[in-house]
Amino acid sequence: MPSKMKAFIYSSKSFFSKTEFAFVDDLKVPSPTRKGDLLVKVSGVTINPIDYKLCGFPFVSTYLRGRPVAMDFCGTVVSTFEGSRFKRGDQVFGSTFSGTLAEYTLASEDKVALKPEKLSPEATAGLVCAGLTSYQSLFTTGGLQAGQNVTIIGGSGGCGSLAIQMAKAAGAGKISTVCSSRNVQMVKDLGADVVVTYDTQPEGWALSSFIDPKSQHLVYDTVTSPDDFNYEPLARPVLQDQALYVGINSPNAIDWIRAVTRMPRTSHRLVMMDANSKDLEQLAKWADEGKLTVPVEETLTFSEDACRSAFEKLKSRRTKGKICIVMPENDQ
């Protein structure tokens, strides 16, 4: 067992500076210190916008400094605590604040699950943040039931592509989605019944021209943010009265204050992902049943250049599916 490892870490030069990234080969391998800790040898990682957006929050750079970047992972258990439900050699996936763009990571037992047999390590890692966010948006928060109609904004992205499949697996009624014209066939193959292409519409277009007014039991928005188009005014007319509009971001900071204080706007919810074994197990079950796959945009082998390239592509916000990073085979 090595004492040092390679890692792509958060790094900053001063207390107040914007966090940057650095590649190191001498980071200390973490050690389990609490009951519930699992030491995992990482095999696959996927990255998410939150991984670089965390750097933009005031003073967060101080907390992140020296930690490996990213939170989603798949890997092999190296050591456990006495009484753990996992054993050495188990392949697991999950989320950890310890950071995952490294050869080893430390994870909490209640935030991981056994890897689905039918998915590769890198694709399995892609189930975590995007999968949990979509599952909790559709079902835990959105309450989507079999036979109900749902509209998914951003159906070709990491969250949206998984949400289409989940809605289909759960027996939803008509599944509608919004995406670019180049991704129409992709989202249809995933299970979308109605596809609206935002980049072919004239100024002032209406979503209700494609989806019947007041026909949707739920709208799940994976796109709207301070940096992107606000779809809520377009989508409200297609929602049934009192039906929920569920988003993962908002152009309005007040919505986040409302979410944190649990005082949301009427018929509006923002979802903050909760990593837990129960929901991960459901995702793994659907994957092994062939009902859930992870669209992968690109797979890169772990290196400094690969990590930097992955984040540049992610920041373009034009990816189809997930960007994955795998550890070199000779390191496994």
Short mmCIF file of C-alpha atoms in Angstrom, two decimals:
data_model
loop_
_atom_site.label_atom_id
_atom_site.label_comp_id
_atom_site.label_asym_id
_atom_site.label_seq_id
_atom_site.Cartn_x
_atom_site.Cartn_y
_atom_site.Cartn_z
CA MET A 1 0.00 0.00 0.00
CA PRO A 2 1.64 3.28 -1.10
CA SER A 3 1.85 6.27 1.22
CA LYS A 4 1.67 8.88 -1.59
CA MET A 5 -0.58 9.20 -4.64
CA LYS A 6 -1.17 11.21 -7.80
CA ALA A 7 -4.04 13.68 -7.64
CA PHE A 8 -5.61 16.65 -9.41
CA ILE A 9 -6.23 19.09 -6.58
CA TYR A 10 -7.70 22.48 -5.74
CA SER A 11 -4.85 24.94 -5.29
CA SER A 12 -4.59 28.67 -4.56
CA LYS A 13 -1.69 30.97 -3.80
CA SER A 14 -3.23 33.12 -1.09
CA PHE A 15 -6.09 33.19 1.39
CA PHE A 16 -8.27 35.38 -0.81
CA SER A 17 -7.25 34.12 -4.25
CA LYS A 18 -9.50 32.34 -6.71
CA THR A 19 -9.02 28.60 -6.48
CA GLU A 20 -7.06 27.00 -9.30
CA PHE A 21 -6.16 23.40 -10.14
CA ALA A 22 -2.83 21.61 -9.82
CA PHE A 23 -1.55 18.10 -10.52
CA VAL A 24 0.61 16.51 -7.83
CA ASP A 25 2.26 13.11 -7.37
CA ASP A 26 2.97 13.26 -3.66
CA LEU A 27 -0.41 13.71 -1.97
CA LYS A 28 -0.77 11.60 1.16
CA VAL A 29 -3.05 8.59 0.75
CA PRO A 30 -5.99 9.11 3.15
CA SER A 31 -6.58 6.79 6.09
CA PRO A 32 -9.94 5.75 7.58
CA THR A 33 -10.43 7.54 10.88
CA ARG A 34 -14.10 7.01 11.71
CA LYS A 35 -16.54 4.14 11.80
CA GLY A 36 -18.16 4.07 8.38
CA ASP A 37 -15.05 5.13 6.46
CA LEU A 38 -14.05 3.13 3.39
CA LEU A 39 -10.69 3.48 1.64
CA VAL A 40 -11.29 3.02 -2.09
CA LYS A 41 -8.85 2.60 -4.98
CA VAL A 42 -10.41 4.76 -7.70
CA SER A 43 -11.04 3.28 -11.14
CA GLY A 44 -13.39 5.82 -12.73
CA VAL A 45 -14.50 9.42 -12.13
CA THR A 46 -16.98 11.76 -13.76
CA ILE A 47 -16.94 15.52 -13.34
CA ASN A 48 -19.83 17.94 -12.82
CA PRO A 49 -20.26 21.73 -12.99
CA ILE A 50 -20.34 21.96 -9.21
CA ASP A 51 -16.73 20.75 -9.16
CA TYR A 52 -15.47 24.00 -10.68
CA LYS A 53 -18.28 26.29 -9.54
CA LEU A 54 -17.36 25.65 -5.90
CA CYS A 55 -14.28 27.76 -6.57
CA GLY A 56 -16.46 30.82 -7.15
CA PHE A 57 -17.90 30.98 -3.64
CA PRO A 58 -16.18 33.44 -1.28
CA PHE A 59 -13.53 31.91 1.00
CA VAL A 60 -14.32 28.38 -0.25
CA SER A 61 -10.81 28.18 -1.72
CA THR A 62 -9.42 27.99 1.81
CA TYR A 63 -11.55 24.95 2.61
CA LEU A 64 -10.83 23.22 -0.71
CA ARG A 65 -7.10 23.90 -0.88
CA GLY A 66 -5.14 20.67 -1.21
CA ARG A 67 -8.16 18.42 -1.72
CA PRO A 68 -8.61 16.34 -4.89
CA VAL A 69 -11.18 17.75 -7.32
CA ALA A 70 -14.56 16.04 -8.03
CA MET A 71 -16.93 13.95 -5.90
CA ASP A 72 -18.31 11.10 -8.07
CA PHE A 73 -16.37 7.85 -8.27
CA CYS A 74 -16.33 4.14 -8.87
CA GLY A 75 -13.62 1.94 -7.41
CA THR A 76 -12.54 -1.04 -5.34
CA VAL A 77 -12.67 -1.18 -1.55
CA VAL A 78 -9.16 -1.47 -0.11
CA SER A 79 -9.95 -1.36 3.59
CA THR A 80 -13.05 -1.12 5.79
CA PHE A 81 -13.94 -0.76 9.44
CA GLU A 82 -15.00 -3.70 11.59
CA GLY A 83 -18.65 -4.57 11.01
CA SER A 84 -18.89 -2.87 7.61
CA ARG A 85 -21.45 -4.22 5.14
CA PHE A 86 -18.71 -3.94 2.49
CA LYS A 87 -15.57 -6.05 2.25
CA ARG A 88 -12.15 -5.67 0.71
CA GLY A 89 -12.39 -6.16 -3.06
CA ASP A 90 -16.00 -4.97 -3.42
CA GLN A 91 -16.57 -2.68 -6.39
CA VAL A 92 -18.55 0.34 -5.24
CA PHE A 93 -19.70 3.74 -6.47
CA GLY A 94 -20.81 6.88 -4.73
CA SER A 95 -19.97 10.42 -3.70
CA THR A 96 -17.44 11.87 -1.30
CA PHE A 97 -16.25 15.33 -0.26
CA SER A 98 -12.77 13.87 0.15
CA GLY A 99 -12.26 14.31 -3.62
CA THR A 100 -12.00 11.65 -6.31
CA LEU A 101 -9.57 12.76 -9.05
CA ALA A 102 -6.88 10.79 -7.26
CA GLU A 103 -5.64 7.23 -7.07
CA TYR A 104 -7.38 6.67 -3.73
CA THR A 105 -10.30 8.29 -1.93
CA LEU A 106 -12.04 8.05 1.41
CA ALA A 107 -15.81 7.54 1.34
CA SER A 108 -18.57 7.11 3.89
CA GLU A 109 -20.38 3.77 3.83
CA ASP A 110 -23.80 5.42 3.80
CA LYS A 111 -23.00 7.32 0.60
CA VAL A 112 -21.95 4.36 -1.57
CA ALA A 113 -23.49 1.22 -3.07
CA LEU A 114 -22.29 -1.85 -4.93
CA LYS A 115 -21.43 -1.15 -8.57
CA PRO A 116 -23.99 -2.37 -11.15
CA GLU A 117 -22.55 -5.33 -13.04
CA LYS A 118 -23.61 -4.14 -16.49
CA LEU A 119 -21.85 -0.77 -16.49
CA SER A 120 -18.17 0.10 -16.85
CA PRO A 121 -16.47 1.85 -13.90
CA GLU A 122 -16.46 5.22 -15.67
CA ALA A 123 -20.11 4.97 -16.72
CA THR A 124 -21.04 3.88 -13.20
CA ALA A 125 -19.39 6.98 -11.76
CA GLY A 126 -21.63 8.98 -14.12
CA LEU A 127 -24.70 7.69 -12.29
CA VAL A 128 -23.86 9.44 -9.04
CA CYS A 129 -24.40 13.22 -9.02
CA ALA A 130 -26.43 13.44 -12.23
CA GLY A 131 -28.37 10.28 -11.44
CA LEU A 132 -29.16 11.14 -7.84
CA THR A 133 -30.09 14.71 -8.75
CA SER A 134 -32.52 13.55 -11.42
CA TYR A 135 -33.96 10.71 -9.33
CA GLN A 136 -34.61 13.01 -6.39
CA SER A 137 -35.98 15.76 -8.64
CA LEU A 138 -38.42 13.47 -10.43
CA PHE A 139 -39.55 11.24 -7.58
CA THR A 140 -38.49 12.42 -4.11
CA THR A 141 -39.36 16.07 -4.74
CA GLY A 142 -41.47 15.93 -7.91
CA GLY A 143 -43.56 12.93 -6.86
CA LEU A 144 -43.79 11.64 -10.45
CA GLN A 145 -46.02 8.59 -10.73
CA ALA A 146 -46.74 6.03 -13.42
CA GLY A 147 -48.95 7.44 -16.17
CA GLN A 148 -48.14 11.08 -15.43
CA ASN A 149 -46.69 13.42 -18.07
CA VAL A 150 -43.33 15.09 -17.55
CA THR A 151 -41.30 17.69 -19.45
CA ILE A 152 -37.52 17.60 -19.05
CA ILE A 153 -35.61 20.74 -20.02
CA GLY A 154 -32.14 19.83 -21.28
CA GLY A 155 -32.71 16.20 -22.21
CA SER A 156 -29.31 15.60 -23.79
CA GLY A 157 -27.18 16.72 -20.84
CA GLY A 158 -25.88 14.60 -17.97
CA CYS A 159 -28.93 15.06 -15.74
CA GLY A 160 -31.52 15.25 -18.50
CA SER A 161 -30.41 12.13 -20.37
CA LEU A 162 -30.70 10.06 -17.19
CA ALA A 163 -34.02 11.68 -16.27
CA ILE A 164 -35.63 10.62 -19.55
CA GLN A 165 -34.65 7.01 -18.90
CA MET A 166 -35.80 7.10 -15.28
CA ALA A 167 -39.18 8.53 -16.23
CA LYS A 168 -39.58 5.76 -18.79
CA ALA A 169 -38.45 3.08 -16.32
CA ALA A 170 -41.02 4.33 -13.80
CA GLY A 171 -43.85 4.12 -16.35
CA ALA A 172 -44.43 7.84 -16.88
CA GLY A 173 -47.01 8.89 -19.45
CA LYS A 174 -45.80 11.15 -22.24
CA ILE A 175 -42.18 12.27 -21.85
CA SER A 176 -41.34 15.60 -23.49
CA THR A 177 -37.94 17.26 -23.63
CA VAL A 178 -36.15 20.37 -24.88
CA CYS A 179 -32.72 20.07 -26.49
CA SER A 180 -30.70 21.27 -29.49
CA SER A 181 -31.52 20.05 -32.99
CA ARG A 182 -28.30 18.01 -33.20
CA ASN A 183 -29.40 15.83 -30.27
CA VAL A 184 -32.93 14.92 -31.39
CA GLN A 185 -32.20 11.31 -32.25
CA MET A 186 -30.22 10.80 -29.05
CA VAL A 187 -33.10 11.82 -26.77
CA LYS A 188 -35.62 9.85 -28.82
CA ASP A 189 -33.46 6.76 -28.43
CA LEU A 190 -33.44 7.34 -24.67
CA GLY A 191 -37.24 7.37 -24.56
CA ALA A 192 -38.50 10.90 -25.26
CA ASP A 193 -41.91 11.06 -26.97
CA VAL A 194 -41.94 14.78 -27.81
CA VAL A 195 -38.78 16.71 -28.66
CA VAL A 196 -38.66 20.50 -28.89
CA THR A 197 -35.52 22.00 -30.43
CA TYR A 198 -34.77 25.37 -28.86
CA ASP A 199 -32.22 26.39 -31.51
CA THR A 200 -34.70 26.23 -34.39
CA GLN A 201 -37.36 28.42 -32.80
CA PRO A 202 -38.09 32.06 -33.67
CA GLU A 203 -37.84 34.84 -31.13
CA GLY A 204 -40.80 34.81 -28.76
CA TRP A 205 -41.58 31.11 -29.27
CA ALA A 206 -43.85 29.24 -26.87
CA LEU A 207 -43.42 25.76 -25.44
CA SER A 208 -47.21 25.43 -25.47
CA SER A 209 -47.05 25.36 -29.28
CA PHE A 210 -45.59 21.83 -28.97
CA ILE A 211 -46.94 20.60 -25.62
CA ASP A 212 -50.62 20.96 -24.73
CA PRO A 213 -51.35 23.69 -22.16
CA LYS A 214 -51.94 22.41 -18.61
CA SER A 215 -51.06 18.86 -19.65
CA GLN A 216 -47.90 18.30 -17.59
CA HIS A 217 -47.80 16.87 -14.08
CA LEU A 218 -44.17 17.93 -13.64
CA VAL A 219 -41.49 20.05 -15.32
CA TYR A 220 -37.88 19.20 -14.49
CA ASP A 221 -35.46 21.94 -15.58
CA THR A 222 -31.76 21.03 -15.79
CA VAL A 223 -30.75 24.15 -17.76
CA THR A 224 -31.98 27.42 -16.23
CA SER A 225 -29.28 29.23 -14.26
CA PRO A 226 -27.79 32.72 -13.90
CA ASP A 227 -25.72 31.97 -17.03
CA ASP A 228 -28.41 30.38 -19.21
CA PHE A 229 -31.86 31.00 -20.64
CA ASN A 230 -34.70 31.04 -18.10
CA TYR A 231 -37.21 28.42 -19.22
CA GLU A 232 -39.68 28.84 -16.37
CA PRO A 233 -41.89 31.48 -18.09
CA LEU A 234 -42.05 29.24 -21.19
CA ALA A 235 -42.87 26.11 -19.24
CA ARG A 236 -45.44 27.42 -16.76
CA PRO A 237 -48.33 27.40 -19.28
CA VAL A 238 -47.94 23.65 -19.94
CA LEU A 239 -48.08 22.75 -16.23
CA GLN A 240 -51.30 21.70 -14.57
CA ASP A 241 -52.57 23.96 -11.81
CA GLN A 242 -50.48 23.48 -8.64
CA ALA A 243 -48.09 21.10 -10.46
CA LEU A 244 -44.44 21.48 -9.56
CA TYR A 245 -41.68 23.17 -11.50
CA VAL A 246 -38.48 21.51 -10.23
CA GLY A 247 -35.07 22.95 -11.06
CA ILE A 248 -31.46 22.35 -10.12
CA ASN A 249 -30.50 26.03 -10.41
CA SER A 250 -32.14 29.43 -10.68
CA PRO A 251 -31.30 32.87 -12.08
CA ASN A 252 -32.70 34.33 -8.87
CA ALA A 253 -30.62 34.15 -5.67
CA ILE A 254 -33.82 34.55 -3.65
CA ASP A 255 -34.91 31.10 -4.83
CA TRP A 256 -31.81 29.60 -3.23
CA ILE A 257 -32.44 31.46 0.02
CA ARG A 258 -35.99 30.14 -0.04
CA ALA A 259 -34.73 26.61 -0.71
CA VAL A 260 -32.23 26.68 2.15
CA THR A 261 -34.81 28.11 4.56
CA ARG A 262 -37.45 25.67 3.28
CA MET A 263 -39.80 28.44 2.21
CA PRO A 264 -40.01 27.86 -1.58
CA ARG A 265 -42.23 29.71 -3.99
CA THR A 266 -45.62 28.16 -4.65
CA SER A 267 -45.26 25.23 -7.07
CA HIS A 268 -41.50 25.76 -7.39
CA ARG A 269 -38.70 23.68 -5.92
CA LEU A 270 -34.91 23.64 -6.14
CA VAL A 271 -33.17 20.32 -5.53
CA MET A 272 -29.89 19.89 -3.70
CA MET A 273 -28.58 16.38 -4.25
CA ASP A 274 -28.49 14.07 -1.25
CA ALA A 275 -25.98 11.23 -1.65
CA ASN A 276 -27.36 8.09 0.01
CA SER A 277 -27.05 4.35 -0.48
CA LYS A 278 -30.77 3.66 -0.91
CA ASP A 279 -31.15 5.87 -3.98
CA LEU A 280 -27.83 4.64 -5.43
CA GLU A 281 -29.07 1.06 -5.09
CA GLN A 282 -32.19 1.94 -7.10
CA LEU A 283 -30.05 3.41 -9.87
CA ALA A 284 -27.86 0.29 -9.88
CA LYS A 285 -30.96 -1.92 -10.07
CA TRP A 286 -32.28 -0.07 -13.13
CA ALA A 287 -28.82 -0.25 -14.73
CA ASP A 288 -28.60 -4.02 -14.26
CA GLU A 289 -32.13 -4.40 -15.64
CA GLY A 290 -31.01 -2.58 -18.79
CA LYS A 291 -33.32 0.38 -18.10
CA LEU A 292 -30.61 2.92 -17.36
CA THR A 293 -27.43 3.65 -19.30
CA VAL A 294 -25.03 6.57 -19.00
CA PRO A 295 -24.45 8.51 -22.23
CA VAL A 296 -20.72 9.26 -22.31
CA GLU A 297 -19.38 12.23 -24.26
CA GLU A 298 -15.71 11.36 -23.80
CA THR A 299 -13.47 9.07 -21.76
CA LEU A 300 -9.97 10.26 -20.86
CA THR A 301 -7.08 8.59 -19.05
CA PHE A 302 -6.06 10.26 -15.79
CA SER A 303 -3.32 12.86 -16.28
CA GLU A 304 -2.94 16.59 -15.81
CA ASP A 305 -3.71 17.33 -19.46
CA ALA A 306 -6.74 15.06 -19.42
CA CYS A 307 -8.18 16.67 -16.30
CA ARG A 308 -7.72 20.20 -17.62
CA SER A 309 -9.19 19.24 -21.00
CA ALA A 310 -12.20 17.64 -19.33
CA PHE A 311 -13.03 20.79 -17.38
CA GLU A 312 -12.62 23.03 -20.42
CA LYS A 313 -15.11 20.89 -22.32
CA LEU A 314 -17.50 20.79 -19.34
CA LYS A 315 -17.45 24.58 -19.08
CA SER A 316 -18.59 24.85 -22.71
CA ARG A 317 -22.00 23.50 -21.58
CA ARG A 318 -22.40 21.77 -24.93
CA THR A 319 -21.62 18.21 -23.92
CA LYS A 320 -23.85 15.24 -24.66
CA GLY A 321 -23.82 13.06 -21.57
CA LYS A 322 -20.91 12.70 -19.18
CA ILE A 323 -17.17 13.34 -19.35
CA CYS A 324 -15.34 10.44 -17.71
CA ILE A 325 -11.78 9.97 -16.46
CA VAL A 326 -10.32 6.52 -15.87
CA MET A 327 -7.20 5.47 -14.04
CA PRO A 328 -4.42 3.88 -16.17
CA GLU A 329 -4.77 0.10 -16.28
CA ASN A 330 -1.24 -0.46 -15.03
CA ASP A 331 -2.18 1.47 -11.88
CA GLN A 332 -5.23 -0.68 -11.14
#
